[in-house]
Amino acid sequence: MSTAELLKGAAELFPDEVVTQAHVRHLDLPEGGGRLALITLDNGLDHTKPTTFGPQSLANLNAALDQVAAEAGRGEIVAVGLTGKPFIFAVGADLKGVELLGRREDALAIGKGGHDVFRRFATLGVPSFAYYNGAAMGGGVEVGLHCAYRTVAAQLPAFALPEVFLGLVPGWGGCALLPNLIGAERAIKVIIENALSQNRMLKGPQVHDLGIADAIFDSADFLEQSLQWTSAVLRGEIVVDRAEVDRGEAWDAAVAAGRAFADSKVHGAAPAAYRALDIVAAAKDGDLDAGFAAEDEALADLIMGGELRSGIYAFNLVQKRAKRPAGAPDKKLARPVTKVGIVGAGLMASQLALLFARRLEVPVVLTDIDQARVDKGVGYVHEQIDMLLLKGRVNQDKANRLKAAVTGSLDKATAFSDADFVIEAVFEEMGVKQKVFAELEAVVPEHAILATNTSSLSITEMASGLSHPERVVGFHFFNPVAILPLLEIVRAEQTDDASLATAFAVSKKLKKTSVLVKDAPAFVVNRVLTRFMGSVLGAIDEGTDIATADRALAPLGLPMSPIQLLELVGPAVAHHVAGTLHSAYPDRFAVSPNLGRVVEAGKRAFYVHDSGQPELDPEVLALFETGDAPLTEEQVRDRALDAIAEEIGLMLEEGVVAAPEDIDLCLITGAGWPFHLGGITPYLDRAGVSERLLGRRLLAPGVASVPE
């Protein structure tokens, strides 16, 4: 079957494709360089709708290549260039089309179709040049790799091969071409390490430094400079000199290091990284035909697998659902916020102060019970601003303004008399928080929002003694505040729409992912994690070896083991939240007596690292009193998954969130749970846990799964 027929068949499966055109125009290169055919990829929309490659888009590029190949054959052009619309080169395959594929042969056709079109850039009879003028990802990067030469814009903000992050491989030439261009070690950094490090992006200078681009030019006159350079290359004035690729032991060592890195991130739980590494390993001999065929097979297998469907589902949650929070009131009801107050000056409060000052650019005032604490909190914020200045993230003027915006006071009445939004970040105890809110209500303006950063306590109870409980809202951040995107916005029983709308508007300015949550114990993330953690601690209490229990969840590829998570949260905090949930749901949430002893002894970690390797602290082990009914890793894992599935089912029945998608969005953005799990509900469906425990799937068939 011809490429055109292949793409025509694929296009029929995807009638709603946003089609990219491949416009051809002709330019006379400067200084007598000859005539160049320039192909511009453009979907006709602005930069907020990046250019993608679906089957019809590939067919359009194929037709453009037919035209320029014929022109090259007739001697009418001396080279072909490829670039994108303003700010965008191309961002790869259209994932909406991938979601629709239900047969392996259709998935194979997508891989083969992309290869057949892109590889033509190497066989046009004249040199080909890719001009990376803007954002380039996935297939957008790969199409340029097929060209003979590449230039990159210095201000290009995002360049990546994100496929492994989503559950795919770079399957249109990336795995085979990139290591043969820049060597296996550098290629694996881009394909594996960056992808599995929360999809880290390269910027223009890094693309050039890695050797992916042969030249780098300022964005202001990027195309003009690229054409000047192209002319110099064609005239022999510039000879592109690339470092020789080491195809010896260095290649094998890079692949081995890549496998070790993948193990550290996904623990063998998702196949994409390992398939990509297999292709890179085999690409050592430079046989591109074999490499492209291996990419086709890997794409077909992965497209038909649950991890990719979960990855696309997770990507859509973060890119789309996160931008339109379910249940949020009309944003027109939101009140302006021109000053923020923070009760408390500890680490969490100080992190919040920095965030509010940077994002809202309004005065922020911290209060606490003594001057030393206030000074320490303000000092922390000023130190962090100095760090931003050192890293070039802000200039001196901005740093001065931010420092001036963050102040401290012991007098709540003076500090908060003109504040529009006041958030408390004090000790997690109901009586303390009620007292704080009573004090605040007496001094803040009538319109001011009173927010709480509580992780588990009832907002309704917290507001119950106030004259105006309707302006109290939960505003639960996750630590570290600067890194984790999630903000659980909690509507108490009497919270009004204007207060809630203001909370969502503030969250948007803070650049947080907001999820509306019902006022139920521990909300979403802490409720799921505490139930999960409780099942693991329960197994240890019954006699399971700590190391065995801690390894049990490794096959899921979670960002950290249960005990590592416990250490991050802090045993005291975890114990407190478990107590809150035990009070609310005593039949499902236990309080571990062993964890209680660890907290009482003041221990903050289970492991010591004296030998360079983590080893269980003998002092912690000595505190444990356990039963004599140990479980295997598989039994611990099954028990934990059953507990999570049951709890999610109950949360949905209670209406804690609008839909399962919101629970997944919370776990991805608040707990760092991986895309290949889709958060967790797609995995529970795929593994049959939800049907076994709840008698039903959590998501509809075809959502985060191959269409039936």
PDB file of C-alpha atoms in Angstrom, residues 327-575:
ATOM      1  CA  GLY A 327     -18.272  22.956  39.677  1.00  0.00           C
ATOM      2  CA  ALA A 328     -16.443  26.292  39.907  1.00  0.00           C
ATOM      3  CA  PRO A 329     -18.871  29.271  40.146  1.00  0.00           C
ATOM      4  CA  ASP A 330     -19.111  32.018  37.517  1.00  0.00           C
ATOM      5  CA  LYS A 331     -15.767  33.837  37.551  1.00  0.00           C
ATOM      6  CA  LYS A 332     -17.610  37.170  37.251  1.00  0.00           C
ATOM      7  CA  LEU A 333     -18.604  36.770  40.920  1.00  0.00           C
ATOM      8  CA  ALA A 334     -14.963  36.932  42.048  1.00  0.00           C
ATOM      9  CA  ARG A 335     -13.914  39.972  44.086  1.00  0.00           C
ATOM     10  CA  PRO A 336     -10.583  41.755  43.536  1.00  0.00           C
ATOM     11  CA  VAL A 337      -7.701  40.873  45.860  1.00  0.00           C
ATOM     12  CA  THR A 338      -5.305  43.783  46.465  1.00  0.00           C
ATOM     13  CA  LYS A 339      -3.733  42.635  49.745  1.00  0.00           C
ATOM     14  CA  VAL A 340      -3.145  39.212  51.312  1.00  0.00           C
ATOM     15  CA  GLY A 341      -2.778  38.328  54.971  1.00  0.00           C
ATOM     16  CA  ILE A 342      -1.179  35.139  56.291  1.00  0.00           C
ATOM     17  CA  VAL A 343      -1.638  33.932  59.866  1.00  0.00           C
ATOM     18  CA  GLY A 344       1.503  32.085  60.870  1.00  0.00           C
ATOM     19  CA  ALA A 345       5.108  32.577  59.792  1.00  0.00           C
ATOM     20  CA  GLY A 346       6.417  29.000  59.755  1.00  0.00           C
ATOM     21  CA  LEU A 347       7.797  27.229  56.698  1.00  0.00           C
ATOM     22  CA  MET A 348       4.438  26.602  55.014  1.00  0.00           C
ATOM     23  CA  ALA A 349       3.252  30.175  55.694  1.00  0.00           C
ATOM     24  CA  SER A 350       6.525  31.576  54.357  1.00  0.00           C
ATOM     25  CA  GLN A 351       6.246  29.492  51.176  1.00  0.00           C
ATOM     26  CA  LEU A 352       2.709  30.831  50.715  1.00  0.00           C
ATOM     27  CA  ALA A 353       3.878  34.420  51.241  1.00  0.00           C
ATOM     28  CA  LEU A 354       6.494  34.074  48.501  1.00  0.00           C
ATOM     29  CA  LEU A 355       3.973  32.513  46.104  1.00  0.00           C
ATOM     30  CA  PHE A 356       1.292  35.173  46.711  1.00  0.00           C
ATOM     31  CA  ALA A 357       3.803  38.000  46.341  1.00  0.00           C
ATOM     32  CA  ARG A 358       5.279  36.634  43.104  1.00  0.00           C
ATOM     33  CA  ARG A 359       2.041  35.701  41.384  1.00  0.00           C
ATOM     34  CA  LEU A 360      -0.427  38.324  42.646  1.00  0.00           C
ATOM     35  CA  GLU A 361       2.113  41.153  42.943  1.00  0.00           C
ATOM     36  CA  VAL A 362       0.235  42.655  45.918  1.00  0.00           C
ATOM     37  CA  PRO A 363       1.301  43.421  49.504  1.00  0.00           C
ATOM     38  CA  VAL A 364       1.517  40.306  51.703  1.00  0.00           C
ATOM     39  CA  VAL A 365       1.720  40.525  55.505  1.00  0.00           C
ATOM     40  CA  LEU A 366       2.647  37.684  57.878  1.00  0.00           C
ATOM     41  CA  THR A 367       1.673  37.555  61.551  1.00  0.00           C
ATOM     42  CA  ASP A 368       2.671  35.201  64.378  1.00  0.00           C
ATOM     43  CA  ILE A 369       2.763  35.040  68.170  1.00  0.00           C
ATOM     44  CA  ASP A 370       6.173  36.687  68.633  1.00  0.00           C
ATOM     45  CA  GLN A 371       8.552  38.954  66.735  1.00  0.00           C
ATOM     46  CA  ALA A 372      11.259  36.313  66.364  1.00  0.00           C
ATOM     47  CA  ARG A 373       8.906  34.033  64.417  1.00  0.00           C
ATOM     48  CA  VAL A 374       7.692  36.904  62.253  1.00  0.00           C
ATOM     49  CA  ASP A 375      11.253  37.983  61.491  1.00  0.00           C
ATOM     50  CA  LYS A 376      12.251  34.411  60.637  1.00  0.00           C
ATOM     51  CA  GLY A 377       9.297  34.024  58.236  1.00  0.00           C
ATOM     52  CA  VAL A 378       9.910  37.328  56.447  1.00  0.00           C
ATOM     53  CA  GLY A 379      13.644  36.560  56.392  1.00  0.00           C
ATOM     54  CA  TYR A 380      12.990  33.231  54.694  1.00  0.00           C
ATOM     55  CA  VAL A 381      10.959  34.941  51.948  1.00  0.00           C
ATOM     56  CA  HIS A 382      13.672  37.554  51.397  1.00  0.00           C
ATOM     57  CA  GLU A 383      16.339  34.823  51.186  1.00  0.00           C
ATOM     58  CA  GLN A 384      14.307  32.973  48.556  1.00  0.00           C
ATOM     59  CA  ILE A 385      13.923  36.188  46.542  1.00  0.00           C
ATOM     60  CA  ASP A 386      17.706  36.646  46.688  1.00  0.00           C
ATOM     61  CA  MET A 387      18.076  33.086  45.356  1.00  0.00           C
ATOM     62  CA  LEU A 388      15.728  33.915  42.461  1.00  0.00           C
ATOM     63  CA  LEU A 389      17.867  36.973  41.719  1.00  0.00           C
ATOM     64  CA  LEU A 390      21.073  34.899  41.729  1.00  0.00           C
ATOM     65  CA  LYS A 391      19.516  32.394  39.310  1.00  0.00           C
ATOM     66  CA  GLY A 392      18.376  35.186  36.985  1.00  0.00           C
ATOM     67  CA  ARG A 393      14.695  34.363  37.542  1.00  0.00           C
ATOM     68  CA  VAL A 394      13.993  37.980  38.571  1.00  0.00           C
ATOM     69  CA  ASN A 395      15.938  41.207  37.995  1.00  0.00           C
ATOM     70  CA  GLN A 396      17.128  43.542  40.754  1.00  0.00           C
ATOM     71  CA  ASP A 397      14.144  45.881  40.415  1.00  0.00           C
ATOM     72  CA  LYS A 398      11.671  43.005  40.668  1.00  0.00           C
ATOM     73  CA  ALA A 399      13.543  41.537  43.652  1.00  0.00           C
ATOM     74  CA  ASN A 400      13.397  44.887  45.458  1.00  0.00           C
ATOM     75  CA  ARG A 401       9.663  45.216  44.806  1.00  0.00           C
ATOM     76  CA  LEU A 402       8.963  41.654  45.978  1.00  0.00           C
ATOM     77  CA  LYS A 403      10.920  42.171  49.195  1.00  0.00           C
ATOM     78  CA  ALA A 404       9.107  45.425  49.869  1.00  0.00           C
ATOM     79  CA  ALA A 405       5.765  43.667  49.318  1.00  0.00           C
ATOM     80  CA  VAL A 406       6.333  41.009  52.024  1.00  0.00           C
ATOM     81  CA  THR A 407       6.239  42.359  55.586  1.00  0.00           C
ATOM     82  CA  GLY A 408       5.464  41.085  59.072  1.00  0.00           C
ATOM     83  CA  SER A 409       3.434  42.312  62.044  1.00  0.00           C
ATOM     84  CA  LEU A 410       2.354  41.180  65.503  1.00  0.00           C
ATOM     85  CA  ASP A 411      -0.843  43.243  65.303  1.00  0.00           C
ATOM     86  CA  LYS A 412      -3.557  41.439  63.308  1.00  0.00           C
ATOM     87  CA  ALA A 413      -5.930  44.404  63.581  1.00  0.00           C
ATOM     88  CA  THR A 414      -3.504  46.753  61.822  1.00  0.00           C
ATOM     89  CA  ALA A 415      -2.074  44.155  59.451  1.00  0.00           C
ATOM     90  CA  PHE A 416      -5.365  42.798  58.150  1.00  0.00           C
ATOM     91  CA  SER A 417      -7.702  45.827  58.337  1.00  0.00           C
ATOM     92  CA  ASP A 418      -7.472  46.331  54.563  1.00  0.00           C
ATOM     93  CA  ALA A 419      -6.766  42.734  53.453  1.00  0.00           C
ATOM     94  CA  ASP A 420      -9.068  41.122  50.899  1.00  0.00           C
ATOM     95  CA  PHE A 421      -7.871  37.548  51.397  1.00  0.00           C
ATOM     96  CA  VAL A 422      -6.493  36.106  54.642  1.00  0.00           C
ATOM     97  CA  ILE A 423      -5.266  32.526  54.928  1.00  0.00           C
ATOM     98  CA  GLU A 424      -4.300  30.722  58.125  1.00  0.00           C
ATOM     99  CA  ALA A 425      -1.409  28.250  58.225  1.00  0.00           C
ATOM    100  CA  VAL A 426      -1.246  27.497  61.955  1.00  0.00           C
ATOM    101  CA  PHE A 427      -1.139  24.283  63.978  1.00  0.00           C
ATOM    102  CA  GLU A 428      -3.521  21.555  62.735  1.00  0.00           C
ATOM    103  CA  GLU A 429      -5.889  21.630  65.709  1.00  0.00           C
ATOM    104  CA  MET A 430      -9.549  22.612  65.506  1.00  0.00           C
ATOM    105  CA  GLY A 431      -9.617  24.786  68.639  1.00  0.00           C
ATOM    106  CA  VAL A 432      -6.560  26.763  67.511  1.00  0.00           C
ATOM    107  CA  LYS A 433      -7.999  27.400  64.059  1.00  0.00           C
ATOM    108  CA  GLN A 434     -11.432  28.411  65.419  1.00  0.00           C
ATOM    109  CA  LYS A 435      -9.745  30.911  67.748  1.00  0.00           C
ATOM    110  CA  VAL A 436      -7.748  32.361  64.840  1.00  0.00           C
ATOM    111  CA  PHE A 437     -10.871  32.756  62.704  1.00  0.00           C
ATOM    112  CA  ALA A 438     -12.747  34.460  65.563  1.00  0.00           C
ATOM    113  CA  GLU A 439      -9.877  36.940  65.904  1.00  0.00           C
ATOM    114  CA  LEU A 440      -9.788  37.523  62.154  1.00  0.00           C
ATOM    115  CA  GLU A 441     -13.515  38.128  61.790  1.00  0.00           C
ATOM    116  CA  ALA A 442     -13.252  40.964  64.282  1.00  0.00           C
ATOM    117  CA  VAL A 443     -10.572  42.853  62.297  1.00  0.00           C
ATOM    118  CA  VAL A 444     -10.867  42.094  58.559  1.00  0.00           C
ATOM    119  CA  PRO A 445     -13.148  44.032  56.152  1.00  0.00           C
ATOM    120  CA  GLU A 446     -16.663  42.632  55.571  1.00  0.00           C
ATOM    121  CA  HIS A 447     -15.798  41.459  52.054  1.00  0.00           C
ATOM    122  CA  ALA A 448     -12.552  39.643  52.981  1.00  0.00           C
ATOM    123  CA  ILE A 449     -12.234  35.926  52.296  1.00  0.00           C
ATOM    124  CA  LEU A 450     -11.086  33.781  55.222  1.00  0.00           C
ATOM    125  CA  ALA A 451      -9.169  30.766  53.920  1.00  0.00           C
ATOM    126  CA  THR A 452      -7.673  27.775  55.710  1.00  0.00           C
ATOM    127  CA  ASN A 453      -4.785  25.599  54.593  1.00  0.00           C
ATOM    128  CA  THR A 454      -6.001  22.690  56.740  1.00  0.00           C
ATOM    129  CA  SER A 455      -5.116  19.276  55.349  1.00  0.00           C
ATOM    130  CA  SER A 456      -7.858  17.267  57.036  1.00  0.00           C
ATOM    131  CA  LEU A 457     -10.139  19.228  59.385  1.00  0.00           C
ATOM    132  CA  SER A 458     -13.769  20.207  58.753  1.00  0.00           C
ATOM    133  CA  ILE A 459     -14.080  23.714  57.276  1.00  0.00           C
ATOM    134  CA  THR A 460     -17.750  23.828  58.295  1.00  0.00           C
ATOM    135  CA  GLU A 461     -16.901  23.164  61.932  1.00  0.00           C
ATOM    136  CA  MET A 462     -14.047  25.655  61.759  1.00  0.00           C
ATOM    137  CA  ALA A 463     -16.462  28.380  60.595  1.00  0.00           C
ATOM    138  CA  SER A 464     -19.350  27.377  62.854  1.00  0.00           C
ATOM    139  CA  GLY A 465     -18.796  30.088  65.498  1.00  0.00           C
ATOM    140  CA  LEU A 466     -18.526  32.966  63.034  1.00  0.00           C
ATOM    141  CA  SER A 467     -21.157  35.595  62.212  1.00  0.00           C
ATOM    142  CA  HIS A 468     -20.313  35.216  58.512  1.00  0.00           C
ATOM    143  CA  PRO A 469     -19.346  31.597  57.846  1.00  0.00           C
ATOM    144  CA  GLU A 470     -20.261  32.063  54.179  1.00  0.00           C
ATOM    145  CA  ARG A 471     -16.869  33.690  53.473  1.00  0.00           C
ATOM    146  CA  VAL A 472     -14.791  30.795  54.794  1.00  0.00           C
ATOM    147  CA  VAL A 473     -13.199  28.497  52.212  1.00  0.00           C
ATOM    148  CA  GLY A 474     -10.672  25.657  52.264  1.00  0.00           C
ATOM    149  CA  PHE A 475      -7.493  26.455  50.334  1.00  0.00           C
ATOM    150  CA  HIS A 476      -5.298  23.384  50.748  1.00  0.00           C
ATOM    151  CA  PHE A 477      -1.801  23.561  49.240  1.00  0.00           C
ATOM    152  CA  PHE A 478       0.670  20.701  48.900  1.00  0.00           C
ATOM    153  CA  ASN A 479       4.266  20.743  50.041  1.00  0.00           C
ATOM    154  CA  PRO A 480       6.584  21.885  48.497  1.00  0.00           C
ATOM    155  CA  VAL A 481       4.267  24.722  47.471  1.00  0.00           C
ATOM    156  CA  ALA A 482       6.491  25.945  44.631  1.00  0.00           C
ATOM    157  CA  ILE A 483       6.574  22.518  42.941  1.00  0.00           C
ATOM    158  CA  LEU A 484       3.279  20.668  43.430  1.00  0.00           C
ATOM    159  CA  PRO A 485       0.553  22.311  41.322  1.00  0.00           C
ATOM    160  CA  LEU A 486      -2.564  21.111  43.158  1.00  0.00           C
ATOM    161  CA  LEU A 487      -4.824  23.329  45.230  1.00  0.00           C
ATOM    162  CA  GLU A 488      -7.834  21.605  46.799  1.00  0.00           C
ATOM    163  CA  ILE A 489     -10.514  24.298  47.089  1.00  0.00           C
ATOM    164  CA  VAL A 490     -13.037  23.197  49.682  1.00  0.00           C
ATOM    165  CA  ARG A 491     -16.613  24.418  49.822  1.00  0.00           C
ATOM    166  CA  ALA A 492     -17.979  24.296  53.365  1.00  0.00           C
ATOM    167  CA  GLU A 493     -21.722  23.979  53.996  1.00  0.00           C
ATOM    168  CA  GLN A 494     -22.259  27.750  54.101  1.00  0.00           C
ATOM    169  CA  THR A 495     -19.557  28.999  51.708  1.00  0.00           C
ATOM    170  CA  ASP A 496     -21.191  31.360  49.196  1.00  0.00           C
ATOM    171  CA  ASP A 497     -20.535  31.552  45.455  1.00  0.00           C
ATOM    172  CA  ALA A 498     -18.716  34.906  45.591  1.00  0.00           C
ATOM    173  CA  SER A 499     -16.200  33.619  48.149  1.00  0.00           C
ATOM    174  CA  LEU A 500     -15.682  30.424  46.171  1.00  0.00           C
ATOM    175  CA  ALA A 501     -15.326  32.324  42.879  1.00  0.00           C
ATOM    176  CA  THR A 502     -12.715  34.583  44.508  1.00  0.00           C
ATOM    177  CA  ALA A 503     -10.802  31.529  45.728  1.00  0.00           C
ATOM    178  CA  PHE A 504     -10.750  30.079  42.197  1.00  0.00           C
ATOM    179  CA  ALA A 505      -9.683  33.422  40.707  1.00  0.00           C
ATOM    180  CA  VAL A 506      -6.800  33.693  43.209  1.00  0.00           C
ATOM    181  CA  SER A 507      -5.790  30.097  42.467  1.00  0.00           C
ATOM    182  CA  LYS A 508      -5.670  30.837  38.748  1.00  0.00           C
ATOM    183  CA  LYS A 509      -3.376  33.827  39.340  1.00  0.00           C
ATOM    184  CA  LEU A 510      -1.199  31.583  41.522  1.00  0.00           C
ATOM    185  CA  LYS A 511      -0.966  29.255  38.469  1.00  0.00           C
ATOM    186  CA  LYS A 512      -2.294  26.342  40.498  1.00  0.00           C
ATOM    187  CA  THR A 513      -4.428  23.404  39.376  1.00  0.00           C
ATOM    188  CA  SER A 514      -7.708  23.803  41.272  1.00  0.00           C
ATOM    189  CA  VAL A 515     -10.129  21.022  42.099  1.00  0.00           C
ATOM    190  CA  LEU A 516     -13.410  21.732  43.879  1.00  0.00           C
ATOM    191  CA  VAL A 517     -13.788  19.404  46.860  1.00  0.00           C
ATOM    192  CA  LYS A 518     -16.636  18.770  49.272  1.00  0.00           C
ATOM    193  CA  ASP A 519     -15.961  19.415  52.960  1.00  0.00           C
ATOM    194  CA  ALA A 520     -15.236  15.816  53.920  1.00  0.00           C
ATOM    195  CA  PRO A 521     -12.442  14.532  56.203  1.00  0.00           C
ATOM    196  CA  ALA A 522      -8.972  14.909  54.589  1.00  0.00           C
ATOM    197  CA  PHE A 523     -10.586  15.902  51.259  1.00  0.00           C
ATOM    198  CA  VAL A 524      -9.052  13.903  48.354  1.00  0.00           C
ATOM    199  CA  VAL A 525      -5.284  13.352  48.302  1.00  0.00           C
ATOM    200  CA  ASN A 526      -4.740  12.858  52.023  1.00  0.00           C
ATOM    201  CA  ARG A 527      -7.762  10.601  52.280  1.00  0.00           C
ATOM    202  CA  VAL A 528      -6.527   8.313  49.494  1.00  0.00           C
ATOM    203  CA  LEU A 529      -2.915   8.357  50.696  1.00  0.00           C
ATOM    204  CA  THR A 530      -3.869   7.754  54.331  1.00  0.00           C
ATOM    205  CA  ARG A 531      -6.050   4.770  53.402  1.00  0.00           C
ATOM    206  CA  PHE A 532      -3.260   3.412  51.220  1.00  0.00           C
ATOM    207  CA  MET A 533      -0.629   4.061  53.888  1.00  0.00           C
ATOM    208  CA  GLY A 534      -2.856   2.561  56.563  1.00  0.00           C
ATOM    209  CA  SER A 535      -3.055  -0.742  54.698  1.00  0.00           C
ATOM    210  CA  VAL A 536       0.757  -0.910  54.435  1.00  0.00           C
ATOM    211  CA  LEU A 537       1.316   0.052  58.088  1.00  0.00           C
ATOM    212  CA  GLY A 538      -1.368  -2.454  59.088  1.00  0.00           C
ATOM    213  CA  ALA A 539       0.537  -5.209  57.296  1.00  0.00           C
ATOM    214  CA  ILE A 540       3.695  -4.216  59.200  1.00  0.00           C
ATOM    215  CA  ASP A 541       1.788  -4.157  62.507  1.00  0.00           C
ATOM    216  CA  GLU A 542       0.576  -7.694  61.770  1.00  0.00           C
ATOM    217  CA  GLY A 543       4.121  -8.982  61.274  1.00  0.00           C
ATOM    218  CA  THR A 544       5.188  -8.186  57.704  1.00  0.00           C
ATOM    219  CA  ASP A 545       8.838  -7.224  57.415  1.00  0.00           C
ATOM    220  CA  ILE A 546       9.115  -3.422  56.910  1.00  0.00           C
ATOM    221  CA  ALA A 547      11.331  -3.757  53.820  1.00  0.00           C
ATOM    222  CA  THR A 548       8.908  -6.280  52.277  1.00  0.00           C
ATOM    223  CA  ALA A 549       5.921  -4.005  52.859  1.00  0.00           C
ATOM    224  CA  ASP A 550       7.843  -1.008  51.546  1.00  0.00           C
ATOM    225  CA  ARG A 551       8.732  -2.821  48.276  1.00  0.00           C
ATOM    226  CA  ALA A 552       5.201  -4.063  47.692  1.00  0.00           C
ATOM    227  CA  LEU A 553       3.970  -1.126  45.608  1.00  0.00           C
ATOM    228  CA  ALA A 554       7.114  -0.855  43.428  1.00  0.00           C
ATOM    229  CA  PRO A 555       5.418  -2.537  40.414  1.00  0.00           C
ATOM    230  CA  LEU A 556       3.059   0.468  40.145  1.00  0.00           C
ATOM    231  CA  GLY A 557       5.964   2.850  39.502  1.00  0.00           C
ATOM    232  CA  LEU A 558       4.886   5.376  42.149  1.00  0.00           C
ATOM    233  CA  PRO A 559       7.264   8.319  42.721  1.00  0.00           C
ATOM    234  CA  MET A 560       8.280   7.021  46.140  1.00  0.00           C
ATOM    235  CA  SER A 561       7.735   3.984  48.357  1.00  0.00           C
ATOM    236  CA  PRO A 562       5.215   4.104  51.241  1.00  0.00           C
ATOM    237  CA  ILE A 563       7.918   4.624  53.878  1.00  0.00           C
ATOM    238  CA  GLN A 564       9.639   7.309  51.788  1.00  0.00           C
ATOM    239  CA  LEU A 565       6.269   9.051  51.501  1.00  0.00           C
ATOM    240  CA  LEU A 566       5.769   8.751  55.259  1.00  0.00           C
ATOM    241  CA  GLU A 567       9.167  10.371  55.835  1.00  0.00           C
ATOM    242  CA  LEU A 568       8.370  13.189  53.386  1.00  0.00           C
ATOM    243  CA  VAL A 569       5.011  13.952  54.990  1.00  0.00           C
ATOM    244  CA  GLY A 570       6.457  13.509  58.471  1.00  0.00           C
ATOM    245  CA  PRO A 571       5.380  10.695  60.813  1.00  0.00           C
ATOM    246  CA  ALA A 572       3.686  13.161  63.184  1.00  0.00           C
ATOM    247  CA  VAL A 573       1.560  14.720  60.410  1.00  0.00           C
ATOM    248  CA  ALA A 574       0.666  11.300  58.977  1.00  0.00           C
ATOM    249  CA  HIS A 575      -0.283  10.059  62.452  1.00  0.00           C
TER     250      HIS A 575
END
